[in-house]
Amino acid sequence: MSGPLSALDTLGRPVRNLRLSVTDRCNLRCAYCMPEEEYRWLPRSDILTFEEISTLVDAFTDVGVDRVRLTGGEPLLRRDLTQLVALLAAKPALRDIALTTNGILLAENARELRAAGLHRVTVSLDTLRPETFRALVRRDGLDQVLEGIREARAAGFRRIKIDTVLLRGTNDDEIVPLFEYARSVDAELRFIEYMDVGGATRWSMDQVVTRAQVLERLRAEYGMPVPIQDDGSAPAERFLLPDGSTFGIIASTTQPFCASCDRSRLTADGRWLTCLYAIDGHDLRAPLRAGATREELAARIRGTWSARTDRGAEERLAAHERGALVQVEDLRKNPHLEMHTRGG
Ligand code: SAM
Ligand code: SF4
Ligand code: SF4
C-alpha cells in the first residue's frame, strides 16, 4: 500500500515506482530499441550528478515513491554506479532498489552492487543463440551476459528476473529454451511484447508476439498456465505452470495496464516523464540547479502527478492504424523521445 502522503493522479493512481535512467548511452544496439546507425547523445553537462539524483529521489519519496529501478541506456556504463546505489540504499523510505541491465558488464559489477545495497537485478536476454544475439543487438556478448547472470547469483542476488522481448521470425522459436534456461538458473522469465515506443522505428504489429501466443506455446509444452494473483500494480502478469514453475508476461501492446500504473521515469538529465508514451517531460533539473529545496521540488512533483491523466498504451491500442510512434527525423531532433533515454 502507498503511504498516507502519497500523491494520487486524476485516476486515483499513486506515484510509487520511479525508474531512474542514469545514462542515455548503451553498449548494445537492440533492433527494437536502437536500430539506427547514429544517435545524438544528451550533453554531458546536463547529466545529473549522483548528489542531484539523490536530492530528487528524496523529493519523490516525500510524495509516495518507495521503489526505484536504475536503468538507461545501459546503467552499468555510468561510472561508479555503486556510489549511487549506496546513496539510495541509505534512504529508509525506499523499500526496493532494483537494476535493469543488458548484463554485458554485470559479472564484473555484481558483487560491488550487492555490497552497496542493491536489492534486485533484472537482466534483459532475448536469445541463447550467439548468431541471433549478434543479429538482434548488433554486438557480440552473449557469453558475457550469461556469465553476468551466474555472477549475480554467486553474489547473492535472489529473485533475479530475465526480460525477453520477442520478435516474430527472430527469437519467437526460443520461448521454451529461454524458459528452460531461466528455470535452470533459478530466475523468473518475463516475456515482453514488442512495443511501438519512441526509438522503435522499425515496429510493426506483425512482428509482435502476443501474450496469447506465448501462453499457447507454454501451454502446449507444459500444461495450462494459471494466473497468479499478486500486487495489482506490477507490469507483469505472473503465471503458474502445473509443475510449479512460474513466468511473467508484460503485454503492454495488446493488453495494456495503464489503469493501475504507478510508474514514472526520470531521464539522466532530469526530465520527469509521467508516461512512457508522453511526448513531453517536466524539467526538474532547472529548478534543482536554481536552488529549489526538497520541499519545493516535492510540491512541484505532487502538483504534476495530481493532474496526471496518462493512458499512453491504452490510447495506442485504440489507434486505428498502428505503426512506429515517432519517425526517425523527429527522434534526431528530440532524443528525449527515445526509449534508451527514457529508460524503458
Ligand atoms: N539497457 C538496459 C537493458 O536493456 O536492460 C536497460 C534499459 S532498456 C531501455 C530497458 C528495457 O526496455 C529492456 O528490457 C528492453 O528489452 C526494453 N525495451 C526496449 N525497447 C523496447 C521495445 N520497443 N519494446 C519492448 N521492450 C523494449
Ligand atoms: Fe538494448 Fe537496453 Fe541498449 Fe536499448 S538500452 S539498445 S534495450 S541494451
Ligand atoms: Fe503507465 Fe503510460 Fe505505460 Fe500506461 S503507457 S502503463 S500510463 S507508463
mmCIF file of C-alpha atoms and ligand atoms in Angstrom:
data_model
loop_
_atom_site.group_PDB
_atom_site.id
_atom_site.type_symbol
_atom_site.label_atom_id
_atom_site.label_comp_id
_atom_site.label_asym_id
_atom_site.label_seq_id
_atom_site.Cartn_x
_atom_site.Cartn_y
_atom_site.Cartn_z
ATOM 1 C CA MET A 1 0.000 0.000 0.000
ATOM 2 C CA SER A 2 1.116 3.542 -0.618
ATOM 3 C CA GLY A 3 1.681 5.801 2.405
ATOM 4 C CA PRO A 4 -0.787 8.424 3.599
ATOM 5 C CA LEU A 5 1.180 11.210 1.924
ATOM 6 C CA SER A 6 1.147 9.506 -1.460
ATOM 7 C CA ALA A 7 0.084 11.769 -4.315
ATOM 8 C CA LEU A 8 -2.809 10.424 -6.394
ATOM 9 C CA ASP A 9 -3.407 11.305 -10.040
ATOM 10 C CA THR A 10 -6.777 12.068 -11.647
ATOM 11 C CA LEU A 11 -7.497 8.331 -11.970
ATOM 12 C CA GLY A 12 -6.583 7.634 -8.331
ATOM 13 C CA ARG A 13 -3.220 6.063 -9.179
ATOM 14 C CA PRO A 14 -0.473 6.607 -6.570
ATOM 15 C CA VAL A 15 3.044 7.670 -7.513
ATOM 16 C CA ARG A 16 5.116 4.773 -6.312
ATOM 17 C CA ASN A 17 7.672 3.358 -8.770
ATOM 18 C CA LEU A 18 10.393 5.591 -10.155
ATOM 19 C CA ARG A 19 12.632 4.442 -12.980
ATOM 20 C CA LEU A 20 15.874 6.345 -12.855
ATOM 21 C CA SER A 21 17.809 6.481 -16.092
ATOM 22 C CA VAL A 22 21.438 7.146 -15.224
ATOM 23 C CA THR A 23 22.765 7.412 -18.783
ATOM 24 C CA ASP A 24 21.354 7.508 -22.304
ATOM 25 C CA ARG A 25 24.376 5.648 -23.674
ATOM 26 C CA CYS A 26 24.440 1.963 -24.466
ATOM 27 C CA ASN A 27 26.936 -0.722 -25.435
ATOM 28 C CA LEU A 28 24.342 -2.659 -27.473
ATOM 29 C CA ARG A 29 22.108 -1.701 -30.382
ATOM 30 C CA CYS A 30 18.964 -3.801 -29.944
ATOM 31 C CA ALA A 31 16.773 -3.871 -33.045
ATOM 32 C CA TYR A 32 13.642 -2.960 -31.063
ATOM 33 C CA CYS A 33 15.268 -0.046 -29.206
ATOM 34 C CA MET A 34 18.251 1.419 -31.102
ATOM 35 C CA PRO A 35 18.010 0.253 -34.732
ATOM 36 C CA GLU A 36 19.634 3.339 -36.282
ATOM 37 C CA GLU A 37 23.307 3.801 -37.177
ATOM 38 C CA GLU A 38 23.785 7.105 -35.381
ATOM 39 C CA TYR A 39 22.433 8.696 -32.254
ATOM 40 C CA ARG A 40 22.561 12.119 -30.686
ATOM 41 C CA TRP A 41 23.550 11.925 -27.016
ATOM 42 C CA LEU A 42 22.487 14.154 -24.161
ATOM 43 C CA PRO A 43 25.135 16.814 -23.390
ATOM 44 C CA ARG A 44 27.364 15.702 -20.525
ATOM 45 C CA SER A 45 26.883 18.917 -18.563
ATOM 46 C CA ASP A 46 23.136 18.209 -18.465
ATOM 47 C CA ILE A 47 23.559 14.798 -16.828
ATOM 48 C CA LEU A 48 22.556 14.854 -13.164
ATOM 49 C CA THR A 49 25.254 14.137 -10.600
ATOM 50 C CA PHE A 50 24.613 11.429 -8.011
ATOM 51 C CA GLU A 51 24.005 14.131 -5.389
ATOM 52 C CA GLU A 52 21.401 15.748 -7.641
ATOM 53 C CA ILE A 53 19.711 12.406 -8.256
ATOM 54 C CA SER A 54 19.723 11.763 -4.522
ATOM 55 C CA THR A 55 18.042 15.122 -3.788
ATOM 56 C CA LEU A 56 15.371 14.466 -6.401
ATOM 57 C CA VAL A 57 14.770 10.967 -5.043
ATOM 58 C CA ASP A 58 14.245 12.480 -1.569
ATOM 59 C CA ALA A 59 11.610 14.780 -3.029
ATOM 60 C CA PHE A 60 9.967 11.824 -4.802
ATOM 61 C CA THR A 61 9.868 9.782 -1.587
ATOM 62 C CA ASP A 62 8.124 12.723 0.097
ATOM 63 C CA VAL A 63 5.172 12.284 -2.274
ATOM 64 C CA GLY A 64 4.994 8.487 -2.067
ATOM 65 C CA VAL A 65 7.727 6.854 -4.160
ATOM 66 C CA ASP A 66 9.125 3.842 -2.337
ATOM 67 C CA ARG A 67 10.651 1.803 -5.189
ATOM 68 C CA VAL A 68 13.337 2.796 -7.634
ATOM 69 C CA ARG A 69 14.826 0.979 -10.584
ATOM 70 C CA LEU A 70 18.112 2.060 -12.132
ATOM 71 C CA THR A 71 18.058 1.859 -15.888
ATOM 72 C CA GLY A 72 19.331 3.577 -19.009
ATOM 73 C CA GLY A 73 20.720 3.283 -21.784
ATOM 74 C CA GLU A 74 22.920 0.752 -20.107
ATOM 75 C CA PRO A 75 23.137 1.745 -16.426
ATOM 76 C CA LEU A 76 26.398 -0.128 -15.822
ATOM 77 C CA LEU A 77 28.115 2.250 -18.248
ATOM 78 C CA ARG A 78 27.645 5.016 -15.666
ATOM 79 C CA ARG A 79 30.940 5.298 -13.816
ATOM 80 C CA ASP A 80 30.866 4.434 -10.087
ATOM 81 C CA LEU A 81 27.210 3.424 -10.173
ATOM 82 C CA THR A 82 27.733 1.614 -6.867
ATOM 83 C CA GLN A 83 28.117 5.024 -5.194
ATOM 84 C CA LEU A 84 24.611 5.942 -6.296
ATOM 85 C CA VAL A 85 23.320 2.568 -5.093
ATOM 86 C CA ALA A 86 24.883 3.246 -1.688
ATOM 87 C CA LEU A 87 23.271 6.709 -1.530
ATOM 88 C CA LEU A 88 19.873 5.203 -2.357
ATOM 89 C CA ALA A 89 20.308 2.243 -0.004
ATOM 90 C CA ALA A 90 20.782 4.701 2.878
ATOM 91 C CA LYS A 91 17.255 6.101 2.376
ATOM 92 C CA PRO A 92 14.804 4.356 4.722
ATOM 93 C CA ALA A 93 11.851 5.492 2.580
ATOM 94 C CA LEU A 94 12.981 3.230 -0.267
ATOM 95 C CA ARG A 95 11.947 -0.347 0.242
ATOM 96 C CA ASP A 96 13.055 -1.649 -3.136
ATOM 97 C CA ILE A 97 16.121 -0.743 -5.190
ATOM 98 C CA ALA A 98 16.457 -2.656 -8.457
ATOM 99 C CA LEU A 99 18.573 -2.532 -11.598
ATOM 100 C CA THR A 100 17.697 -3.371 -15.206
ATOM 101 C CA THR A 101 20.776 -4.203 -17.253
ATOM 102 C CA ASN A 102 21.692 -5.844 -20.523
ATOM 103 C CA GLY A 103 24.137 -7.922 -18.482
ATOM 104 C CA ILE A 104 27.280 -7.214 -20.518
ATOM 105 C CA LEU A 105 29.085 -5.591 -17.581
ATOM 106 C CA LEU A 106 27.251 -7.412 -14.816
ATOM 107 C CA ALA A 107 29.828 -10.089 -13.984
ATOM 108 C CA GLU A 108 32.443 -7.518 -13.014
ATOM 109 C CA ASN A 109 29.992 -5.376 -11.028
ATOM 110 C CA ALA A 110 27.635 -7.837 -9.327
ATOM 111 C CA ARG A 111 29.456 -8.209 -6.010
ATOM 112 C CA GLU A 112 30.037 -4.492 -5.521
ATOM 113 C CA LEU A 113 26.437 -3.705 -6.393
ATOM 114 C CA ARG A 114 25.217 -6.228 -3.880
ATOM 115 C CA ALA A 115 27.588 -4.930 -1.210
ATOM 116 C CA ALA A 116 26.415 -1.364 -1.878
ATOM 117 C CA GLY A 117 22.836 -2.379 -1.086
ATOM 118 C CA LEU A 118 21.166 -3.163 -4.421
ATOM 119 C CA HIS A 119 18.185 -5.431 -3.736
ATOM 120 C CA ARG A 120 17.293 -6.907 -7.103
ATOM 121 C CA VAL A 121 18.584 -7.386 -10.634
ATOM 122 C CA THR A 122 16.705 -7.809 -13.901
ATOM 123 C CA VAL A 123 18.723 -8.890 -16.932
ATOM 124 C CA SER A 124 17.500 -8.409 -20.478
ATOM 125 C CA LEU A 125 18.192 -11.537 -22.524
ATOM 126 C CA ASP A 126 16.408 -12.259 -25.784
ATOM 127 C CA THR A 127 18.185 -15.313 -27.143
ATOM 128 C CA LEU A 128 20.514 -18.183 -26.280
ATOM 129 C CA ARG A 129 21.953 -18.408 -29.818
ATOM 130 C CA PRO A 130 25.139 -16.393 -30.453
ATOM 131 C CA GLU A 131 24.196 -15.690 -34.079
ATOM 132 C CA THR A 132 20.720 -14.451 -33.125
ATOM 133 C CA PHE A 133 22.261 -12.358 -30.364
ATOM 134 C CA ARG A 134 24.595 -10.722 -32.878
ATOM 135 C CA ALA A 135 21.762 -10.096 -35.331
ATOM 136 C CA LEU A 136 19.424 -8.716 -32.690
ATOM 137 C CA VAL A 137 21.756 -6.463 -30.704
ATOM 138 C CA ARG A 138 24.418 -5.864 -33.360
ATOM 139 C CA ARG A 139 27.259 -6.651 -30.956
ATOM 140 C CA ASP A 140 28.887 -9.798 -29.542
ATOM 141 C CA GLY A 141 28.493 -10.637 -25.896
ATOM 142 C CA LEU A 142 26.070 -13.490 -25.192
ATOM 143 C CA ASP A 143 28.687 -15.295 -23.063
ATOM 144 C CA GLN A 144 29.238 -12.124 -21.039
ATOM 145 C CA VAL A 145 25.524 -11.845 -20.322
ATOM 146 C CA LEU A 146 25.280 -15.487 -19.224
ATOM 147 C CA GLU A 147 28.380 -15.024 -17.067
ATOM 148 C CA GLY A 148 26.763 -11.892 -15.621
ATOM 149 C CA ILE A 149 23.695 -13.880 -14.559
ATOM 150 C CA ARG A 150 25.931 -16.546 -12.969
ATOM 151 C CA GLU A 151 27.920 -13.898 -11.088
ATOM 152 C CA ALA A 152 24.774 -12.126 -9.921
ATOM 153 C CA ARG A 153 23.618 -15.367 -8.359
ATOM 154 C CA ALA A 154 27.043 -16.019 -6.870
ATOM 155 C CA ALA A 155 26.967 -12.509 -5.394
ATOM 156 C CA GLY A 156 23.804 -13.456 -3.529
ATOM 157 C CA PHE A 157 21.061 -11.851 -5.617
ATOM 158 C CA ARG A 158 17.810 -13.782 -5.308
ATOM 159 C CA ARG A 159 14.600 -13.372 -7.347
ATOM 160 C CA ILE A 160 16.620 -12.486 -10.465
ATOM 161 C CA LYS A 161 14.376 -11.693 -13.407
ATOM 162 C CA ILE A 162 15.143 -12.177 -17.058
ATOM 163 C CA ASP A 163 13.284 -9.945 -19.521
ATOM 164 C CA THR A 164 12.814 -11.141 -23.100
ATOM 165 C CA VAL A 165 11.410 -9.099 -25.952
ATOM 166 C CA LEU A 166 10.095 -11.484 -28.597
ATOM 167 C CA LEU A 167 10.245 -10.566 -32.290
ATOM 168 C CA ARG A 168 8.443 -12.763 -34.783
ATOM 169 C CA GLY A 169 10.851 -14.552 -37.082
ATOM 170 C CA THR A 170 13.862 -13.697 -34.920
ATOM 171 C CA ASN A 171 13.568 -15.332 -31.489
ATOM 172 C CA ASP A 172 9.957 -16.487 -31.183
ATOM 173 C CA ASP A 173 11.152 -20.077 -31.580
ATOM 174 C CA GLU A 174 13.093 -19.684 -28.305
ATOM 175 C CA ILE A 175 10.141 -19.347 -25.910
ATOM 176 C CA VAL A 176 10.683 -22.818 -24.474
ATOM 177 C CA PRO A 177 14.540 -22.824 -24.465
ATOM 178 C CA LEU A 178 14.612 -19.416 -22.742
ATOM 179 C CA PHE A 179 12.081 -20.600 -20.194
ATOM 180 C CA GLU A 180 14.155 -23.742 -19.519
ATOM 181 C CA TYR A 181 17.310 -21.689 -19.198
ATOM 182 C CA ALA A 182 15.722 -19.219 -16.759
ATOM 183 C CA ARG A 183 14.436 -22.085 -14.649
ATOM 184 C CA SER A 184 17.872 -23.722 -14.636
ATOM 185 C CA VAL A 185 19.415 -20.591 -13.115
ATOM 186 C CA ASP A 186 16.518 -20.087 -10.701
ATOM 187 C CA ALA A 187 15.406 -16.871 -12.400
ATOM 188 C CA GLU A 188 11.904 -15.821 -13.423
ATOM 189 C CA LEU A 189 11.453 -15.198 -17.132
ATOM 190 C CA ARG A 190 9.170 -12.386 -18.294
ATOM 191 C CA PHE A 191 8.127 -12.121 -21.910
ATOM 192 C CA ILE A 192 7.683 -8.524 -23.049
ATOM 193 C CA GLU A 193 5.548 -7.686 -26.045
ATOM 194 C CA TYR A 194 7.400 -5.581 -28.607
ATOM 195 C CA MET A 195 6.157 -2.012 -28.038
ATOM 196 C CA ASP A 196 5.700 0.826 -30.506
ATOM 197 C CA VAL A 197 7.575 3.264 -28.262
ATOM 198 C CA GLY A 198 9.776 6.139 -29.407
ATOM 199 C CA GLY A 199 13.004 4.645 -30.757
ATOM 200 C CA ALA A 200 11.305 1.522 -32.115
ATOM 201 C CA THR A 201 11.372 2.934 -35.636
ATOM 202 C CA ARG A 202 11.051 -0.500 -37.267
ATOM 203 C CA TRP A 203 7.990 -1.536 -35.234
ATOM 204 C CA SER A 204 5.057 -3.221 -36.937
ATOM 205 C CA MET A 205 2.213 -5.207 -35.419
ATOM 206 C CA ASP A 206 3.045 -8.323 -37.424
ATOM 207 C CA GLN A 207 6.352 -8.641 -35.556
ATOM 208 C CA VAL A 208 4.676 -8.593 -32.151
ATOM 209 C CA VAL A 209 4.467 -11.965 -30.450
ATOM 210 C CA THR A 210 1.391 -11.544 -28.307
ATOM 211 C CA ARG A 211 0.577 -12.583 -24.760
ATOM 212 C CA ALA A 212 -1.944 -15.087 -26.169
ATOM 213 C CA GLN A 213 0.675 -16.677 -28.425
ATOM 214 C CA VAL A 214 3.191 -17.044 -25.588
ATOM 215 C CA LEU A 215 0.563 -18.602 -23.334
ATOM 216 C CA GLU A 216 -0.417 -21.043 -26.056
ATOM 217 C CA ARG A 217 3.189 -22.087 -26.696
ATOM 218 C CA LEU A 218 3.854 -22.709 -22.999
ATOM 219 C CA ARG A 219 0.510 -24.463 -22.530
ATOM 220 C CA ALA A 220 1.333 -26.843 -25.379
ATOM 221 C CA GLU A 221 4.672 -27.679 -23.774
ATOM 222 C CA TYR A 222 3.906 -27.745 -20.050
ATOM 223 C CA GLY A 223 0.144 -27.694 -19.497
ATOM 224 C CA MET A 224 -2.272 -24.898 -18.620
ATOM 225 C CA PRO A 225 -0.711 -21.762 -17.070
ATOM 226 C CA VAL A 226 -2.819 -20.378 -14.213
ATOM 227 C CA PRO A 227 -2.708 -16.641 -13.364
ATOM 228 C CA ILE A 228 -1.151 -15.782 -10.001
ATOM 229 C CA GLN A 229 -2.914 -13.010 -8.083
ATOM 230 C CA ASP A 230 -0.406 -10.563 -6.665
ATOM 231 C CA ASP A 231 0.498 -6.867 -6.500
ATOM 232 C CA GLY A 232 -2.036 -5.248 -8.803
ATOM 233 C CA SER A 233 0.362 -2.542 -9.981
ATOM 234 C CA ALA A 234 3.168 -4.805 -11.243
ATOM 235 C CA PRO A 235 3.522 -4.580 -15.021
ATOM 236 C CA ALA A 236 3.968 -8.331 -15.409
ATOM 237 C CA GLU A 237 1.096 -10.747 -15.087
ATOM 238 C CA ARG A 238 2.527 -13.850 -13.446
ATOM 239 C CA PHE A 239 1.528 -17.415 -14.223
ATOM 240 C CA LEU A 240 1.995 -20.780 -12.536
ATOM 241 C CA LEU A 241 2.535 -23.975 -14.513
ATOM 242 C CA PRO A 242 1.386 -27.434 -13.362
ATOM 243 C CA ASP A 243 4.979 -28.337 -12.414
ATOM 244 C CA GLY A 244 5.177 -25.364 -10.008
ATOM 245 C CA SER A 245 7.370 -23.114 -12.136
ATOM 246 C CA THR A 246 6.372 -19.530 -12.863
ATOM 247 C CA PHE A 247 6.820 -16.919 -15.571
ATOM 248 C CA GLY A 248 5.539 -13.443 -16.401
ATOM 249 C CA ILE A 249 4.139 -11.621 -19.404
ATOM 250 C CA ILE A 250 4.235 -7.863 -19.926
ATOM 251 C CA ALA A 251 1.522 -7.322 -22.513
ATOM 252 C CA SER A 252 1.842 -3.561 -22.949
ATOM 253 C CA THR A 253 0.924 -3.762 -26.625
ATOM 254 C CA THR A 254 -2.158 -5.997 -26.675
ATOM 255 C CA GLN A 255 -3.380 -5.721 -23.057
ATOM 256 C CA PRO A 256 -2.100 -2.503 -21.513
ATOM 257 C CA PHE A 257 -2.262 -1.985 -17.751
ATOM 258 C CA CYS A 258 -2.487 1.816 -17.595
ATOM 259 C CA ALA A 259 -5.372 1.638 -15.121
ATOM 260 C CA SER A 260 -3.018 0.576 -12.333
ATOM 261 C CA CYS A 261 0.131 2.362 -13.497
ATOM 262 C CA ASP A 262 2.088 3.908 -10.634
ATOM 263 C CA ARG A 263 5.320 4.301 -12.621
ATOM 264 C CA SER A 264 7.149 7.351 -13.806
ATOM 265 C CA ARG A 265 10.562 7.949 -15.288
ATOM 266 C CA LEU A 266 13.385 10.390 -14.697
ATOM 267 C CA THR A 267 15.863 10.812 -17.541
ATOM 268 C CA ALA A 268 19.592 11.138 -16.893
ATOM 269 C CA ASP A 269 19.291 14.893 -17.478
ATOM 270 C CA GLY A 270 16.418 15.384 -15.074
ATOM 271 C CA ARG A 271 13.344 15.292 -17.296
ATOM 272 C CA TRP A 272 10.430 13.632 -15.487
ATOM 273 C CA LEU A 273 8.009 11.629 -17.643
ATOM 274 C CA THR A 274 4.667 10.586 -16.184
ATOM 275 C CA CYS A 275 4.087 8.095 -19.032
ATOM 276 C CA LEU A 276 6.347 6.040 -21.279
ATOM 277 C CA TYR A 277 4.435 7.410 -24.272
ATOM 278 C CA ALA A 278 4.408 11.043 -23.092
ATOM 279 C CA ILE A 279 5.702 13.416 -25.721
ATOM 280 C CA ASP A 280 6.905 15.961 -23.191
ATOM 281 C CA GLY A 281 8.546 15.682 -19.806
ATOM 282 C CA HIS A 282 8.765 18.045 -16.853
ATOM 283 C CA ASP A 283 12.155 19.602 -16.326
ATOM 284 C CA LEU A 284 13.269 19.038 -12.727
ATOM 285 C CA ARG A 285 16.935 19.864 -13.395
ATOM 286 C CA ALA A 286 16.329 23.575 -13.902
ATOM 287 C CA PRO A 287 14.601 24.180 -10.554
ATOM 288 C CA LEU A 288 17.083 21.866 -8.831
ATOM 289 C CA ARG A 289 20.083 23.747 -10.205
ATOM 290 C CA ALA A 290 18.370 27.067 -9.449
ATOM 291 C CA GLY A 291 18.399 26.067 -5.774
ATOM 292 C CA ALA A 292 14.878 24.711 -5.178
ATOM 293 C CA THR A 293 14.563 22.999 -1.809
ATOM 294 C CA ARG A 294 13.461 19.395 -1.335
ATOM 295 C CA GLU A 295 10.064 20.694 -0.188
ATOM 296 C CA GLU A 296 9.674 22.888 -3.266
ATOM 297 C CA LEU A 297 10.626 20.011 -5.549
ATOM 298 C CA ALA A 298 8.186 17.705 -3.766
ATOM 299 C CA ALA A 299 5.392 20.283 -4.169
ATOM 300 C CA ARG A 300 6.142 20.527 -7.877
ATOM 301 C CA ILE A 301 6.096 16.735 -8.275
ATOM 302 C CA ARG A 302 2.849 16.433 -6.308
ATOM 303 C CA GLY A 303 1.211 19.137 -8.417
ATOM 304 C CA THR A 304 2.188 17.485 -11.680
ATOM 305 C CA TRP A 305 1.165 13.998 -10.550
ATOM 306 C CA SER A 306 -2.191 15.246 -9.232
ATOM 307 C CA ALA A 307 -3.009 16.485 -12.748
ATOM 308 C CA ARG A 308 -1.844 13.273 -14.476
ATOM 309 C CA THR A 309 -4.273 11.729 -16.950
ATOM 310 C CA ASP A 310 -1.846 9.474 -18.927
ATOM 311 C CA ARG A 311 -3.039 6.235 -20.504
ATOM 312 C CA GLY A 312 -0.486 6.075 -23.310
ATOM 313 C CA ALA A 313 -0.527 2.364 -24.143
ATOM 314 C CA GLU A 314 -4.325 2.194 -23.976
ATOM 315 C CA GLU A 315 -4.560 5.093 -26.402
ATOM 316 C CA ARG A 316 -2.129 3.352 -28.740
ATOM 317 C CA LEU A 317 -4.270 0.233 -28.608
ATOM 318 C CA ALA A 318 -7.275 2.282 -29.683
ATOM 319 C CA ALA A 319 -5.375 3.801 -32.647
ATOM 320 C CA HIS A 320 -6.717 2.600 -35.978
ATOM 321 C CA GLU A 321 -3.554 2.268 -37.996
ATOM 322 C CA ARG A 322 -0.703 1.420 -35.735
ATOM 323 C CA GLY A 323 2.910 1.976 -36.764
ATOM 324 C CA ALA A 324 6.055 3.410 -35.172
ATOM 325 C CA LEU A 325 5.111 6.110 -32.651
ATOM 326 C CA VAL A 326 7.782 8.598 -33.702
ATOM 327 C CA GLN A 327 9.567 8.953 -37.022
ATOM 328 C CA VAL A 328 13.346 8.908 -37.135
ATOM 329 C CA GLU A 329 13.666 12.591 -38.148
ATOM 330 C CA ASP A 330 11.750 13.617 -35.024
ATOM 331 C CA LEU A 331 13.870 11.360 -32.833
ATOM 332 C CA ARG A 332 17.018 13.022 -34.185
ATOM 333 C CA LYS A 333 15.615 16.420 -33.222
ATOM 334 C CA ASN A 334 14.483 15.280 -29.788
ATOM 335 C CA PRO A 335 16.440 12.439 -28.154
ATOM 336 C CA HIS A 336 14.110 12.635 -25.140
ATOM 337 C CA LEU A 337 11.600 10.670 -27.201
ATOM 338 C CA GLU A 338 13.953 7.666 -27.342
ATOM 339 C CA MET A 339 13.328 4.565 -25.244
ATOM 340 C CA HIS A 340 17.037 4.394 -24.406
ATOM 341 C CA THR A 341 16.789 7.937 -22.988
ATOM 342 C CA ARG A 342 13.555 7.225 -21.102
ATOM 343 C CA GLY A 343 14.817 4.054 -19.511
ATOM 344 C CA GLY A 344 12.290 1.526 -20.798
HETATM 345 N N1 SAM B 1 19.917 -1.361 -21.310
HETATM 346 C C1 SAM B 1 19.186 -1.968 -20.252
HETATM 347 C C2 SAM B 1 18.515 -3.226 -20.710
HETATM 348 O O1 SAM B 1 18.396 -3.446 -21.904
HETATM 349 O O2 SAM B 1 18.107 -3.983 -19.841
HETATM 350 C C3 SAM B 1 18.178 -1.053 -19.599
HETATM 351 C C4 SAM B 1 17.418 -0.095 -20.490
HETATM 352 S S1 SAM B 1 16.318 -0.849 -21.674
HETATM 353 C C5 SAM B 1 15.632 0.548 -22.498
HETATM 354 C C6 SAM B 1 15.026 -1.411 -20.610
HETATM 355 C C7 SAM B 1 14.103 -2.457 -21.185
HETATM 356 O O3 SAM B 1 13.390 -1.902 -22.260
HETATM 357 C C8 SAM B 1 14.799 -3.692 -21.706
HETATM 358 O O4 SAM B 1 14.338 -4.840 -21.046
HETATM 359 C C9 SAM B 1 14.399 -3.729 -23.165
HETATM 360 O O5 SAM B 1 14.228 -5.035 -23.620
HETATM 361 C C10 SAM B 1 13.118 -2.952 -23.158
HETATM 362 N N2 SAM B 1 12.756 -2.400 -24.467
HETATM 363 C C11 SAM B 1 13.452 -1.535 -25.221
HETATM 364 N N3 SAM B 1 12.784 -1.259 -26.374
HETATM 365 C C12 SAM B 1 11.641 -1.977 -26.335
HETATM 366 C C13 SAM B 1 10.529 -2.130 -27.222
HETATM 367 N N4 SAM B 1 10.457 -1.495 -28.375
HETATM 368 N N5 SAM B 1 9.524 -2.956 -26.832
HETATM 369 C C14 SAM B 1 9.578 -3.619 -25.666
HETATM 370 N N6 SAM B 1 10.591 -3.510 -24.789
HETATM 371 C C15 SAM B 1 11.615 -2.715 -25.116
HETATM 372 FE FE1 SF4 B 2 19.192 -2.786 -25.851
HETATM 373 FE FE2 SF4 B 2 18.821 -1.751 -23.371
HETATM 374 FE FE3 SF4 B 2 20.636 -0.755 -25.006
HETATM 375 FE FE4 SF4 B 2 18.074 -0.404 -25.573
HETATM 376 S S1 SF4 B 2 19.136 0.423 -23.838
HETATM 377 S S2 SF4 B 2 19.731 -0.934 -27.006
HETATM 378 S S3 SF4 B 2 17.237 -2.357 -24.832
HETATM 379 S S4 SF4 B 2 20.614 -2.830 -24.194
HETATM 380 FE FE1 SF4 B 3 1.806 3.733 -17.431
HETATM 381 FE FE2 SF4 B 3 1.919 5.206 -19.636
HETATM 382 FE FE3 SF4 B 3 2.836 2.679 -19.624
HETATM 383 FE FE4 SF4 B 3 0.185 3.192 -19.497
HETATM 384 S S1 SF4 B 3 1.571 3.624 -21.193
HETATM 385 S S2 SF4 B 3 1.334 1.687 -18.252
HETATM 386 S S3 SF4 B 3 0.167 5.058 -18.240
HETATM 387 S S4 SF4 B 3 3.669 4.403 -18.462
#
